[in-house]
Amino acid sequence: MSRISMEQVKHVAHLARLAITEEEAKQFQDQLGKMISFAEQLNELDTDQVVATSHVLDMKNVMREDVAKPGLPIEEVVKNAPDHEDGYIRVPSIIE
Amino acid sequence: MSLFEQKVSELHQRLHNKEISVTDLVDESYKRIGQVEGQVQAFLTLDEENARTQAKQLDEKLAKGETTNPLFGLPIGVKDNIVTKNLRTTCASKILENFDPIYDATVVQKLQQVETVTIGKLNMDEFAMGSSNENSAFQATKNPWNTDYVPGGSSGGSAASVAAGEVLFSLGSDTGGSIRQPAAYCGVVGLKPTYGRVSRFGLVAFASSLDQIGPITRTVEDNAYLLEAISGLDPMDSTSANVDVPSFVNALTGDVKGLKIAVPKEYLGEGVGEEARNSVLAALKVLESLGAEWEEVSLPHSKYALAAYYLLSSSEASANLARFDGVRYGYRTDNAENLIDMYKQTRAEGFGDEVKRRIMLGTFSLSSGYYDAYYKKAQKVRTLIKKDFEDVFQKYDVIIGPTAPTPAFKIGEQLKDPLTMYANDILTIPVNLAGVPGISIPCGFSKEGLPLGLQIIGKHFDESTVYRTAHAFEQATDFHKQFPKL
């Protein structure tokens, strides 16, 4: 029995915007199940009183003056886009 | 003898004396690449035309005597997750196969300021996820000491190109050991700086709270020169630290008398091979003979680092890699009717297996209902691991252990089980979680003739002591004077 169901695997793949085949879903179920079981060794530690660390150094907001500066040229910005026209990026239809 | 068997300071002197030119150095680089690249396969893209043009310009400056910077004219390789303007940057992924960056990473701008010459872009595990370079979508780089073996990863191309003498030095990136482990496997010097020491602007993000760019070189002194050149606060990276950049080279005094070394018992215990352990014990004897003192200590939460790391780094990766959706840059599928389909197919076709696995694990641990039990839990364990280091550094100057539990493994040997592959990084991962600096330097050879690495870990922003210790050991040994036979 894996730690994670086929339905969960498919749900996570959808959240991650990854198309997966039935065969891949089975493989992920096995591999993710193992990784999740491995990760659960962290439950041996009592961390109720421990503060979470998201960053190792003391971080504070870095402010700067709000001064207008020229942006990147539009033809440069779109040059790596797979499909573009007149400085706009084209994508498949969003609304039926 | 190859020019790249000489140090930065020696080459600089020879340039200054007009014994050699920048063109000679660039010629040497491409000549060597021509000879050995078929075996090593370290480079994904070469930039020969631009490098030769730049060499000519620099030689004109040289003729006028304008060569003040120690790195002037020296050939460098750059890992392919560091963006270079108008020079293809792929992250060794199909999804970025034809990506042509429109700006330079801050470290690349800094290299331009000190006038190094970029030779090309170096292979890696796709998006820096891996420990062997076998996860590259394009090619598997080989270990120059024995081409049946992996060079390590993810900065495998960066380490192999330096070991093979294709470039004098290179830049890599390190999220969980990706500079230090390949440096150990290839018998070169690799440093992961303190988190925040070097700007990450233009480094394609894997795990933003762990990633750091760092230098890979043949000698400790060269490493110190290169770190000095790329360090410093950057307005484009709000996590870059506002701390002074000292002269790291000036720290190389050779004096380690009275240095207090901590040796964590967890770094010599279960899961660490005999050869790695013995090479570290021998290295400690050398340092002892130079006047340093060492004691065994404990980093009690070490065994939990791997699990915490995979949850945190995969979670951050799943968010960072959301940007690869086939819209603004990179690969886009031909097989999609609507937008959601386009995202899903593009990512399914563009990413390799390991990247998908980590995106899946990360998305799972950030998803509703699992966030507290996995992601948040791992962040709390990170606090405990960080505190382990802080406690030890109250009493000691550096922590020493092996860089990796074993020397390089054979190509294909660990591909089947992801968890086995991850275990290569058990000794480097805690350093990233704590954000402290760590270096790997050569400290011996296995019975198969593969290099072994010594890891020296320091306090936050105390790269100087790490370098001083590494340099003193290097000067007392000759491991760095041995070269692979290709």
Tab-separated table of C-alpha atoms in Angstrom, chain B residues 30-245:
chain	number	residue	atom	x	y	z
B	30	TYR	CA	39.645	25.753	-27.051
B	31	LYS	CA	42.606	23.553	-27.979
B	32	ARG	CA	42.123	21.503	-24.829
B	33	ILE	CA	38.371	21.372	-25.404
B	34	GLY	CA	39.100	20.070	-28.905
B	35	GLN	CA	41.282	17.327	-27.414
B	36	VAL	CA	39.213	16.084	-24.491
B	37	GLU	CA	35.632	17.312	-24.819
B	38	GLY	CA	34.655	14.172	-26.739
B	39	GLN	CA	35.434	12.188	-23.577
B	40	VAL	CA	34.372	14.674	-20.888
B	41	GLN	CA	31.306	16.355	-22.477
B	42	ALA	CA	31.293	19.224	-19.996
B	43	PHE	CA	30.024	21.998	-22.281
B	44	LEU	CA	26.512	22.591	-23.621
B	45	THR	CA	27.378	25.747	-25.571
B	46	LEU	CA	30.707	27.233	-26.656
B	47	ASP	CA	31.117	30.963	-27.280
B	48	GLU	CA	34.314	30.805	-29.312
B	49	GLU	CA	33.804	33.715	-31.690
B	50	ASN	CA	32.973	36.211	-28.943
B	51	ALA	CA	35.718	34.876	-26.690
B	52	ARG	CA	38.318	35.382	-29.434
B	53	THR	CA	37.074	38.892	-30.203
B	54	GLN	CA	37.191	39.766	-26.531
B	55	ALA	CA	40.689	38.276	-26.230
B	56	LYS	CA	41.922	40.587	-29.004
B	57	GLN	CA	40.422	43.621	-27.272
B	58	LEU	CA	41.967	42.622	-23.969
B	59	ASP	CA	45.346	42.091	-25.625
B	60	GLU	CA	45.198	45.700	-26.833
B	61	LYS	CA	44.607	46.798	-23.251
B	62	LEU	CA	47.452	44.552	-22.178
B	63	ALA	CA	49.765	46.258	-24.656
B	64	LYS	CA	48.898	49.578	-23.013
B	65	GLY	CA	49.598	48.106	-19.588
B	66	GLU	CA	45.971	48.229	-18.397
B	67	THR	CA	45.944	44.945	-16.482
B	68	THR	CA	45.338	45.915	-12.902
B	69	ASN	CA	42.802	43.220	-12.037
B	70	PRO	CA	44.201	39.822	-10.994
B	71	LEU	CA	41.559	37.976	-13.066
B	72	PHE	CA	42.174	40.008	-16.233
B	73	GLY	CA	42.004	37.872	-19.366
B	74	LEU	CA	41.546	34.512	-17.637
B	75	PRO	CA	39.225	31.906	-19.268
B	76	ILE	CA	36.137	30.885	-17.293
B	77	GLY	CA	33.201	28.505	-17.771
B	78	VAL	CA	29.705	29.312	-16.482
B	79	LYS	CA	27.065	26.826	-15.331
B	80	ASP	CA	24.111	26.807	-17.666
B	81	ASN	CA	21.582	27.992	-15.070
B	82	ILE	CA	23.259	31.414	-14.884
B	83	VAL	CA	21.821	33.689	-17.561
B	84	THR	CA	24.179	35.192	-20.123
B	85	LYS	CA	22.864	37.843	-22.512
B	86	ASN	CA	22.597	36.563	-26.086
B	87	LEU	CA	24.283	33.293	-25.094
B	88	ARG	CA	21.918	30.312	-24.954
B	89	THR	CA	21.049	29.299	-21.378
B	90	THR	CA	19.224	25.981	-21.072
B	91	CYS	CA	19.423	24.723	-17.463
B	92	ALA	CA	20.077	21.426	-19.317
B	93	SER	CA	16.327	21.217	-19.919
B	94	LYS	CA	14.356	20.647	-23.077
B	95	ILE	CA	11.930	23.324	-21.885
B	96	LEU	CA	14.670	25.990	-22.247
B	97	GLU	CA	16.529	24.394	-25.172
B	98	ASN	CA	16.509	27.566	-27.276
B	99	PHE	CA	16.317	30.197	-24.561
B	100	ASP	CA	18.279	33.335	-25.423
B	101	PRO	CA	18.535	35.549	-22.298
B	102	ILE	CA	17.988	39.276	-22.640
B	103	TYR	CA	20.136	40.276	-19.683
B	104	ASP	CA	23.236	39.125	-17.800
B	105	ALA	CA	23.168	37.705	-14.283
B	106	THR	CA	24.823	39.999	-11.732
B	107	VAL	CA	27.741	37.553	-11.360
B	108	VAL	CA	28.255	37.665	-15.137
B	109	GLN	CA	28.291	41.476	-15.052
B	110	LYS	CA	30.846	41.281	-12.259
B	111	LEU	CA	32.999	38.927	-14.348
B	112	GLN	CA	32.852	41.472	-17.169
B	113	GLN	CA	34.041	44.164	-14.770
B	114	VAL	CA	37.124	42.112	-13.854
B	115	GLU	CA	37.526	41.136	-17.531
B	116	THR	CA	37.555	37.359	-17.487
B	117	VAL	CA	36.755	35.643	-20.799
B	118	THR	CA	33.682	33.380	-20.905
B	119	ILE	CA	34.523	30.234	-22.876
B	120	GLY	CA	31.092	28.587	-22.776
B	121	LYS	CA	28.176	27.229	-20.759
B	122	LEU	CA	28.507	24.110	-18.659
B	123	ASN	CA	26.370	21.012	-18.351
B	124	MET	CA	24.395	20.222	-15.203
B	125	ASP	CA	21.531	18.124	-13.936
B	126	GLU	CA	18.295	19.566	-15.301
B	127	PHE	CA	17.405	22.665	-13.234
B	128	ALA	CA	20.217	21.656	-10.843
B	129	MET	CA	18.244	18.663	-9.592
B	130	GLY	CA	20.605	15.733	-9.290
B	131	SER	CA	23.962	14.508	-8.058
B	132	SER	CA	25.478	12.946	-11.185
B	133	ASN	CA	24.730	15.045	-14.304
B	134	GLU	CA	22.769	12.070	-15.623
B	135	ASN	CA	19.617	14.201	-15.348
B	136	SER	CA	20.782	16.559	-18.104
B	137	ALA	CA	18.358	16.481	-21.033
B	138	PHE	CA	21.284	16.703	-23.450
B	139	GLN	CA	24.341	14.724	-22.335
B	140	ALA	CA	25.989	12.996	-19.383
B	141	THR	CA	29.277	14.653	-18.417
B	142	LYS	CA	32.010	12.172	-17.467
B	143	ASN	CA	34.487	12.241	-14.590
B	144	PRO	CA	37.913	13.231	-16.021
B	145	TRP	CA	39.670	10.858	-13.590
B	146	ASN	CA	37.802	7.878	-15.017
B	147	THR	CA	35.200	8.379	-17.697
B	148	ASP	CA	33.171	5.356	-16.543
B	149	TYR	CA	32.272	7.417	-13.465
B	150	VAL	CA	29.964	10.393	-12.920
B	151	PRO	CA	31.481	13.848	-12.259
B	152	GLY	CA	28.901	14.488	-9.516
B	153	GLY	CA	26.214	17.113	-9.697
B	154	SER	CA	24.502	19.211	-10.229
B	155	SER	CA	27.486	21.432	-11.221
B	156	GLY	CA	29.170	18.419	-12.882
B	157	GLY	CA	30.173	20.304	-16.029
B	158	SER	CA	31.645	23.123	-13.919
B	159	ALA	CA	33.815	20.710	-11.897
B	160	ALA	CA	34.782	18.402	-14.791
B	161	SER	CA	35.828	21.267	-17.101
B	162	VAL	CA	38.228	22.608	-14.456
B	163	ALA	CA	39.589	19.151	-13.586
B	164	ALA	CA	40.119	18.400	-17.300
B	165	GLY	CA	41.994	21.675	-17.848
B	166	GLU	CA	39.458	23.001	-20.357
B	167	VAL	CA	39.113	26.265	-18.431
B	168	LEU	CA	41.089	27.787	-15.580
B	169	PHE	CA	38.010	28.051	-13.366
B	170	SER	CA	34.232	28.100	-13.417
B	171	LEU	CA	31.059	29.151	-11.649
B	172	GLY	CA	28.607	26.630	-10.253
B	173	SER	CA	25.560	26.805	-8.018
B	174	ASP	CA	24.864	24.924	-4.803
B	175	THR	CA	21.418	24.218	-3.328
B	176	GLY	CA	22.195	21.025	-1.396
B	177	GLY	CA	25.819	20.294	-2.322
B	178	SER	CA	25.847	20.965	-6.063
B	179	ILE	CA	29.221	22.762	-6.004
B	180	ARG	CA	30.980	20.818	-3.233
B	181	GLN	CA	30.023	17.248	-4.202
B	182	PRO	CA	31.168	17.492	-7.868
B	183	ALA	CA	34.291	19.375	-6.718
B	184	ALA	CA	35.048	16.414	-4.415
B	185	TYR	CA	34.343	13.834	-7.140
B	186	CYS	CA	36.553	15.676	-9.657
B	187	GLY	CA	39.423	16.578	-7.287
B	188	VAL	CA	39.037	20.372	-7.451
B	189	VAL	CA	38.180	23.181	-5.020
B	190	GLY	CA	34.528	24.273	-4.741
B	191	LEU	CA	32.984	26.749	-2.310
B	192	LYS	CA	29.370	27.397	-1.433
B	193	PRO	CA	29.383	30.900	0.037
B	194	THR	CA	27.250	32.061	2.957
B	195	TYR	CA	23.634	32.504	1.836
B	196	GLY	CA	23.403	36.141	0.742
B	197	ARG	CA	27.122	36.609	0.013
B	198	VAL	CA	26.648	36.405	-3.772
B	199	SER	CA	23.715	37.859	-5.715
B	200	ARG	CA	21.272	35.319	-7.145
B	201	PHE	CA	19.938	37.769	-9.746
B	202	GLY	CA	20.034	35.883	-13.033
B	203	LEU	CA	20.465	32.460	-11.432
B	204	VAL	CA	17.475	30.430	-12.615
B	205	ALA	CA	15.844	29.691	-9.260
B	206	PHE	CA	15.577	26.127	-7.949
B	207	ALA	CA	15.072	26.652	-4.184
B	208	SER	CA	15.394	30.354	-3.466
B	209	SER	CA	16.115	30.080	0.270
B	210	LEU	CA	19.002	27.638	-0.353
B	211	ASP	CA	20.584	28.495	-3.749
B	212	GLN	CA	24.012	30.175	-3.888
B	213	ILE	CA	26.431	30.720	-6.774
B	214	GLY	CA	30.068	29.903	-6.016
B	215	PRO	CA	33.533	29.364	-7.542
B	216	ILE	CA	35.151	26.098	-8.680
B	217	THR	CA	38.939	26.255	-9.096
B	218	ARG	CA	42.119	24.181	-8.903
B	219	THR	CA	43.524	25.925	-5.839
B	220	VAL	CA	42.193	27.606	-2.709
B	221	GLU	CA	43.924	30.864	-3.601
B	222	ASP	CA	42.236	30.980	-7.022
B	223	ASN	CA	38.918	30.286	-5.323
B	224	ALA	CA	39.437	33.233	-2.980
B	225	TYR	CA	40.205	35.529	-5.937
B	226	LEU	CA	37.066	34.472	-7.787
B	227	LEU	CA	34.748	34.745	-4.768
B	228	GLU	CA	36.042	38.252	-4.110
B	229	ALA	CA	35.125	39.204	-7.683
B	230	ILE	CA	31.524	37.947	-7.546
B	231	SER	CA	30.512	38.867	-3.968
B	232	GLY	CA	28.542	41.806	-2.653
B	233	LEU	CA	25.205	43.490	-2.105
B	234	ASP	CA	23.028	43.761	-5.209
B	235	PRO	CA	19.976	46.021	-5.503
B	236	MET	CA	18.500	43.421	-7.880
B	237	ASP	CA	18.514	40.682	-5.182
B	238	SER	CA	16.821	41.636	-1.927
B	239	THR	CA	18.308	38.536	-0.249
B	240	SER	CA	21.878	39.579	-1.022
B	241	ALA	CA	23.486	40.709	2.208
B	242	ASN	CA	24.722	44.158	3.092
B	243	VAL	CA	28.036	43.007	4.565
B	244	ASP	CA	31.584	44.000	3.695
B	245	VAL	CA	33.505	41.871	1.231
